[in-house]
Amino acid sequence: MFKKLLLISIAASGLCMATANAAPASILRLYLPRLALAREDGERLTEFKLTQACGEFWGLAGIPKDWSVEIISPSSGTAVLHASAGHGASSLFDVRTWNGVVHIAGAHASCKDLSVVLVTETGDRRKEYQLSGRELQLRK
């Protein structure tokens, strides 16, 4: 009898650990709106900063070449993802290169508790674009 209870408890604890590491049921990807950069002036995306409080960062896919990414997830529930180009040659002419890259778990598609700051540069000018949750999309 003792052996049966021991085997059942071992099996149950293994099942609990397996489900704790399982992927969440709902993982959504972030999509940015079209943003017309002044290509004729050489305006390029050099930084991307996403702040969100309606889920958790679950993963990244297809990070642009020579970009660095840092995720800050404090216990307050508001997390920040900051990405930046390594140098001028790796900055981007199209912000939509980031579409679908950021995966957020536990959020719902109508979440508006998101904001993005996009930093662009030309040879002599730096500009910030602020996008609110109304302008961003979360979808599968």
mmCIF file with all atom_site columns, N, CA and C in Angstrom, residues 61-96:
data_model
loop_
_atom_site.group_PDB
_atom_site.id
_atom_site.type_symbol
_atom_site.label_atom_id
_atom_site.label_alt_id
_atom_site.label_comp_id
_atom_site.label_asym_id
_atom_site.label_entity_id
_atom_site.label_seq_id
_atom_site.pdbx_PDB_ins_code
_atom_site.Cartn_x
_atom_site.Cartn_y
_atom_site.Cartn_z
_atom_site.occupancy
_atom_site.B_iso_or_equiv
_atom_site.pdbx_formal_charge
_atom_site.auth_seq_id
_atom_site.auth_comp_id
_atom_site.auth_asym_id
_atom_site.auth_atom_id
_atom_site.pdbx_PDB_model_num
ATOM 1   N N  . ALA A 1 61 ? 11.082 36.577 -31.707 1.00 0.00 ? 61 ALA A N  1
ATOM 2   C CA . ALA A 1 61 ? 11.417 35.802 -32.899 1.00 0.00 ? 61 ALA A CA 1
ATOM 3   C C  . ALA A 1 61 ? 11.888 36.752 -33.995 1.00 0.00 ? 61 ALA A C  1
ATOM 4   N N  . GLY A 1 62 ? 12.986 36.414 -34.617 1.00 0.00 ? 62 GLY A N  1
ATOM 5   C CA . GLY A 1 62 ? 13.440 37.209 -35.758 1.00 0.00 ? 62 GLY A CA 1
ATOM 6   C C  . GLY A 1 62 ? 13.987 38.572 -35.387 1.00 0.00 ? 62 GLY A C  1
ATOM 7   N N  . ILE A 1 63 ? 14.764 38.659 -34.334 1.00 0.00 ? 63 ILE A N  1
ATOM 8   C CA . ILE A 1 63 ? 15.358 39.932 -33.947 1.00 0.00 ? 63 ILE A CA 1
ATOM 9   C C  . ILE A 1 63 ? 16.234 40.423 -35.096 1.00 0.00 ? 63 ILE A C  1
ATOM 10  N N  . PRO A 1 64 ? 16.075 41.688 -35.501 1.00 0.00 ? 64 PRO A N  1
ATOM 11  C CA . PRO A 1 64 ? 16.896 42.184 -36.611 1.00 0.00 ? 64 PRO A CA 1
ATOM 12  C C  . PRO A 1 64 ? 18.388 42.028 -36.335 1.00 0.00 ? 64 PRO A C  1
ATOM 13  N N  . LYS A 1 65 ? 19.124 41.771 -37.387 1.00 0.00 ? 65 LYS A N  1
ATOM 14  C CA . LYS A 1 65 ? 20.572 41.543 -37.273 1.00 0.00 ? 65 LYS A CA 1
ATOM 15  C C  . LYS A 1 65 ? 21.255 42.752 -36.638 1.00 0.00 ? 65 LYS A C  1
ATOM 16  N N  . ASP A 1 66 ? 22.151 42.459 -35.706 1.00 0.00 ? 66 ASP A N  1
ATOM 17  C CA . ASP A 1 66 ? 22.964 43.443 -34.986 1.00 0.00 ? 66 ASP A CA 1
ATOM 18  C C  . ASP A 1 66 ? 22.135 44.384 -34.104 1.00 0.00 ? 66 ASP A C  1
ATOM 19  N N  . TRP A 1 67 ? 20.989 43.895 -33.602 1.00 0.00 ? 67 TRP A N  1
ATOM 20  C CA . TRP A 1 67 ? 20.206 44.640 -32.621 1.00 0.00 ? 67 TRP A CA 1
ATOM 21  C C  . TRP A 1 67 ? 20.386 43.985 -31.262 1.00 0.00 ? 67 TRP A C  1
ATOM 22  N N  . SER A 1 68 ? 20.405 44.804 -30.210 1.00 0.00 ? 68 SER A N  1
ATOM 23  C CA . SER A 1 68 ? 20.484 44.320 -28.832 1.00 0.00 ? 68 SER A CA 1
ATOM 24  C C  . SER A 1 68 ? 19.116 44.482 -28.193 1.00 0.00 ? 68 SER A C  1
ATOM 25  N N  . VAL A 1 69 ? 18.740 43.534 -27.339 1.00 0.00 ? 69 VAL A N  1
ATOM 26  C CA . VAL A 1 69 ? 17.434 43.571 -26.671 1.00 0.00 ? 69 VAL A CA 1
ATOM 27  C C  . VAL A 1 69 ? 17.634 43.368 -25.182 1.00 0.00 ? 69 VAL A C  1
ATOM 28  N N  . GLU A 1 70 ? 16.945 44.187 -24.396 1.00 0.00 ? 70 GLU A N  1
ATOM 29  C CA . GLU A 1 70 ? 16.949 44.065 -22.940 1.00 0.00 ? 70 GLU A CA 1
ATOM 30  C C  . GLU A 1 70 ? 15.503 44.089 -22.467 1.00 0.00 ? 70 GLU A C  1
ATOM 31  N N  . ILE A 1 71 ? 15.146 43.147 -21.596 1.00 0.00 ? 71 ILE A N  1
ATOM 32  C CA . ILE A 1 71 ? 13.795 43.093 -21.028 1.00 0.00 ? 71 ILE A CA 1
ATOM 33  C C  . ILE A 1 71 ? 13.913 43.321 -19.529 1.00 0.00 ? 71 ILE A C  1
ATOM 34  N N  . ILE A 1 72 ? 13.134 44.280 -19.047 1.00 0.00 ? 72 ILE A N  1
ATOM 35  C CA . ILE A 1 72 ? 13.098 44.587 -17.622 1.00 0.00 ? 72 ILE A CA 1
ATOM 36  C C  . ILE A 1 72 ? 11.691 44.245 -17.142 1.00 0.00 ? 72 ILE A C  1
ATOM 37  N N  . SER A 1 73 ? 11.594 43.247 -16.273 1.00 0.00 ? 73 SER A N  1
ATOM 38  C CA . SER A 1 73 ? 10.299 42.782 -15.775 1.00 0.00 ? 73 SER A CA 1
ATOM 39  C C  . SER A 1 73 ? 10.230 42.930 -14.257 1.00 0.00 ? 73 SER A C  1
ATOM 40  N N  . PRO A 1 74 ? 9.942  44.115 -13.771 1.00 0.00 ? 74 PRO A N  1
ATOM 41  C CA . PRO A 1 74 ? 9.857  44.298 -12.323 1.00 0.00 ? 74 PRO A CA 1
ATOM 42  C C  . PRO A 1 74 ? 8.603  43.638 -11.751 1.00 0.00 ? 74 PRO A C  1
ATOM 43  N N  . SER A 1 75 ? 8.565  43.490 -10.453 1.00 0.00 ? 75 SER A N  1
ATOM 44  C CA . SER A 1 75 ? 7.432  42.831 -9.808  1.00 0.00 ? 75 SER A CA 1
ATOM 45  C C  . SER A 1 75 ? 6.163  43.681 -9.835  1.00 0.00 ? 75 SER A C  1
ATOM 46  N N  . SER A 1 76 ? 6.260  44.924 -10.271 1.00 0.00 ? 76 SER A N  1
ATOM 47  C CA . SER A 1 76 ? 5.094  45.811 -10.302 1.00 0.00 ? 76 SER A CA 1
ATOM 48  C C  . SER A 1 76 ? 4.080  45.407 -11.359 1.00 0.00 ? 76 SER A C  1
ATOM 49  N N  . GLY A 1 77 ? 4.481  44.557 -12.285 1.00 0.00 ? 77 GLY A N  1
ATOM 50  C CA . GLY A 1 77 ? 3.570  44.130 -13.346 1.00 0.00 ? 77 GLY A CA 1
ATOM 51  C C  . GLY A 1 77 ? 3.755  44.884 -14.643 1.00 0.00 ? 77 GLY A C  1
ATOM 52  N N  . THR A 1 78 ? 4.492  45.973 -14.641 1.00 0.00 ? 78 THR A N  1
ATOM 53  C CA . THR A 1 78 ? 4.772  46.722 -15.862 1.00 0.00 ? 78 THR A CA 1
ATOM 54  C C  . THR A 1 78 ? 6.165  46.342 -16.330 1.00 0.00 ? 78 THR A C  1
ATOM 55  N N  . ALA A 1 79 ? 6.247  45.855 -17.554 1.00 0.00 ? 79 ALA A N  1
ATOM 56  C CA . ALA A 1 79 ? 7.522  45.395 -18.095 1.00 0.00 ? 79 ALA A CA 1
ATOM 57  C C  . ALA A 1 79 ? 7.927  46.267 -19.275 1.00 0.00 ? 79 ALA A C  1
ATOM 58  N N  . VAL A 1 80 ? 9.228  46.338 -19.504 1.00 0.00 ? 80 VAL A N  1
ATOM 59  C CA . VAL A 1 80 ? 9.770  47.161 -20.582 1.00 0.00 ? 80 VAL A CA 1
ATOM 60  C C  . VAL A 1 80 ? 10.708 46.312 -21.429 1.00 0.00 ? 80 VAL A C  1
ATOM 61  N N  . LEU A 1 81 ? 10.555 46.433 -22.736 1.00 0.00 ? 81 LEU A N  1
ATOM 62  C CA . LEU A 1 81 ? 11.478 45.813 -23.680 1.00 0.00 ? 81 LEU A CA 1
ATOM 63  C C  . LEU A 1 81 ? 12.162 46.956 -24.415 1.00 0.00 ? 81 LEU A C  1
ATOM 64  N N  . HIS A 1 82 ? 13.476 46.986 -24.374 1.00 0.00 ? 82 HIS A N  1
ATOM 65  C CA . HIS A 1 82 ? 14.234 48.028 -25.057 1.00 0.00 ? 82 HIS A CA 1
ATOM 66  C C  . HIS A 1 82 ? 15.161 47.353 -26.062 1.00 0.00 ? 82 HIS A C  1
ATOM 67  N N  . ALA A 1 83 ? 15.075 47.789 -27.299 1.00 0.00 ? 83 ALA A N  1
ATOM 68  C CA . ALA A 1 83 ? 15.931 47.247 -28.360 1.00 0.00 ? 83 ALA A CA 1
ATOM 69  C C  . ALA A 1 83 ? 16.606 48.405 -29.070 1.00 0.00 ? 83 ALA A C  1
ATOM 70  N N  . SER A 1 84 ? 17.845 48.175 -29.485 1.00 0.00 ? 84 SER A N  1
ATOM 71  C CA . SER A 1 84 ? 18.562 49.228 -30.203 1.00 0.00 ? 84 SER A CA 1
ATOM 72  C C  . SER A 1 84 ? 19.510 48.623 -31.230 1.00 0.00 ? 84 SER A C  1
ATOM 73  N N  . ALA A 1 85 ? 19.711 49.400 -32.283 1.00 0.00 ? 85 ALA A N  1
ATOM 74  C CA . ALA A 1 85 ? 20.616 48.980 -33.349 1.00 0.00 ? 85 ALA A CA 1
ATOM 75  C C  . ALA A 1 85 ? 22.050 49.095 -32.866 1.00 0.00 ? 85 ALA A C  1
ATOM 76  N N  . GLY A 1 86 ? 22.890 48.160 -33.294 1.00 0.00 ? 86 GLY A N  1
ATOM 77  C CA . GLY A 1 86 ? 24.286 48.165 -32.890 1.00 0.00 ? 86 GLY A CA 1
ATOM 78  C C  . GLY A 1 86 ? 25.061 49.342 -33.450 1.00 0.00 ? 86 GLY A C  1
ATOM 79  N N  . HIS A 1 87 ? 24.734 49.773 -34.657 1.00 0.00 ? 87 HIS A N  1
ATOM 80  C CA . HIS A 1 87 ? 25.381 50.920 -35.300 1.00 0.00 ? 87 HIS A CA 1
ATOM 81  C C  . HIS A 1 87 ? 24.496 51.365 -36.451 1.00 0.00 ? 87 HIS A C  1
ATOM 82  N N  . GLY A 1 88 ? 24.864 52.434 -37.115 1.00 0.00 ? 88 GLY A N  1
ATOM 83  C CA . GLY A 1 88 ? 24.040 53.022 -38.168 1.00 0.00 ? 88 GLY A CA 1
ATOM 84  C C  . GLY A 1 88 ? 23.654 52.072 -39.284 1.00 0.00 ? 88 GLY A C  1
ATOM 85  N N  . ALA A 1 89 ? 24.547 51.182 -39.656 1.00 0.00 ? 89 ALA A N  1
ATOM 86  C CA . ALA A 1 89 ? 24.265 50.274 -40.765 1.00 0.00 ? 89 ALA A CA 1
ATOM 87  C C  . ALA A 1 89 ? 23.175 49.263 -40.427 1.00 0.00 ? 89 ALA A C  1
ATOM 88  N N  . SER A 1 90 ? 22.943 48.990 -39.140 1.00 0.00 ? 90 SER A N  1
ATOM 89  C CA . SER A 1 90 ? 21.916 48.021 -38.768 1.00 0.00 ? 90 SER A CA 1
ATOM 90  C C  . SER A 1 90 ? 20.578 48.671 -38.425 1.00 0.00 ? 90 SER A C  1
ATOM 91  N N  . SER A 1 91 ? 20.514 50.006 -38.466 1.00 0.00 ? 91 SER A N  1
ATOM 92  C CA . SER A 1 91 ? 19.228 50.664 -38.244 1.00 0.00 ? 91 SER A CA 1
ATOM 93  C C  . SER A 1 91 ? 18.310 50.353 -39.430 1.00 0.00 ? 91 SER A C  1
ATOM 94  N N  . LEU A 1 92 ? 16.996 50.524 -39.214 1.00 0.00 ? 92 LEU A N  1
ATOM 95  C CA . LEU A 1 92 ? 16.007 50.008 -40.163 1.00 0.00 ? 92 LEU A CA 1
ATOM 96  C C  . LEU A 1 92 ? 15.245 51.118 -40.884 1.00 0.00 ? 92 LEU A C  1
ATOM 97  N N  . PHE A 1 93 ? 14.953 50.913 -42.162 1.00 0.00 ? 93 PHE A N  1
ATOM 98  C CA . PHE A 1 93 ? 14.147 51.852 -42.928 1.00 0.00 ? 93 PHE A CA 1
ATOM 99  C C  . PHE A 1 93 ? 12.652 51.623 -42.740 1.00 0.00 ? 93 PHE A C  1
ATOM 100 N N  . ASP A 1 94 ? 12.256 50.485 -42.172 1.00 0.00 ? 94 ASP A N  1
ATOM 101 C CA . ASP A 1 94 ? 10.835 50.165 -42.005 1.00 0.00 ? 94 ASP A CA 1
ATOM 102 C C  . ASP A 1 94 ? 10.592 49.647 -40.592 1.00 0.00 ? 94 ASP A C  1
ATOM 103 N N  . VAL A 1 95 ? 9.757  50.349 -39.816 1.00 0.00 ? 95 VAL A N  1
ATOM 104 C CA . VAL A 1 95 ? 9.471  49.937 -38.436 1.00 0.00 ? 95 VAL A CA 1
ATOM 105 C C  . VAL A 1 95 ? 8.720  48.617 -38.383 1.00 0.00 ? 95 VAL A C  1
ATOM 106 N N  . ARG A 1 96 ? 8.053  48.258 -39.471 1.00 0.00 ? 96 ARG A N  1
ATOM 107 C CA . ARG A 1 96 ? 7.287  47.013 -39.486 1.00 0.00 ? 96 ARG A CA 1
ATOM 108 C C  . ARG A 1 96 ? 8.171  45.769 -39.489 1.00 0.00 ? 96 ARG A C  1
#
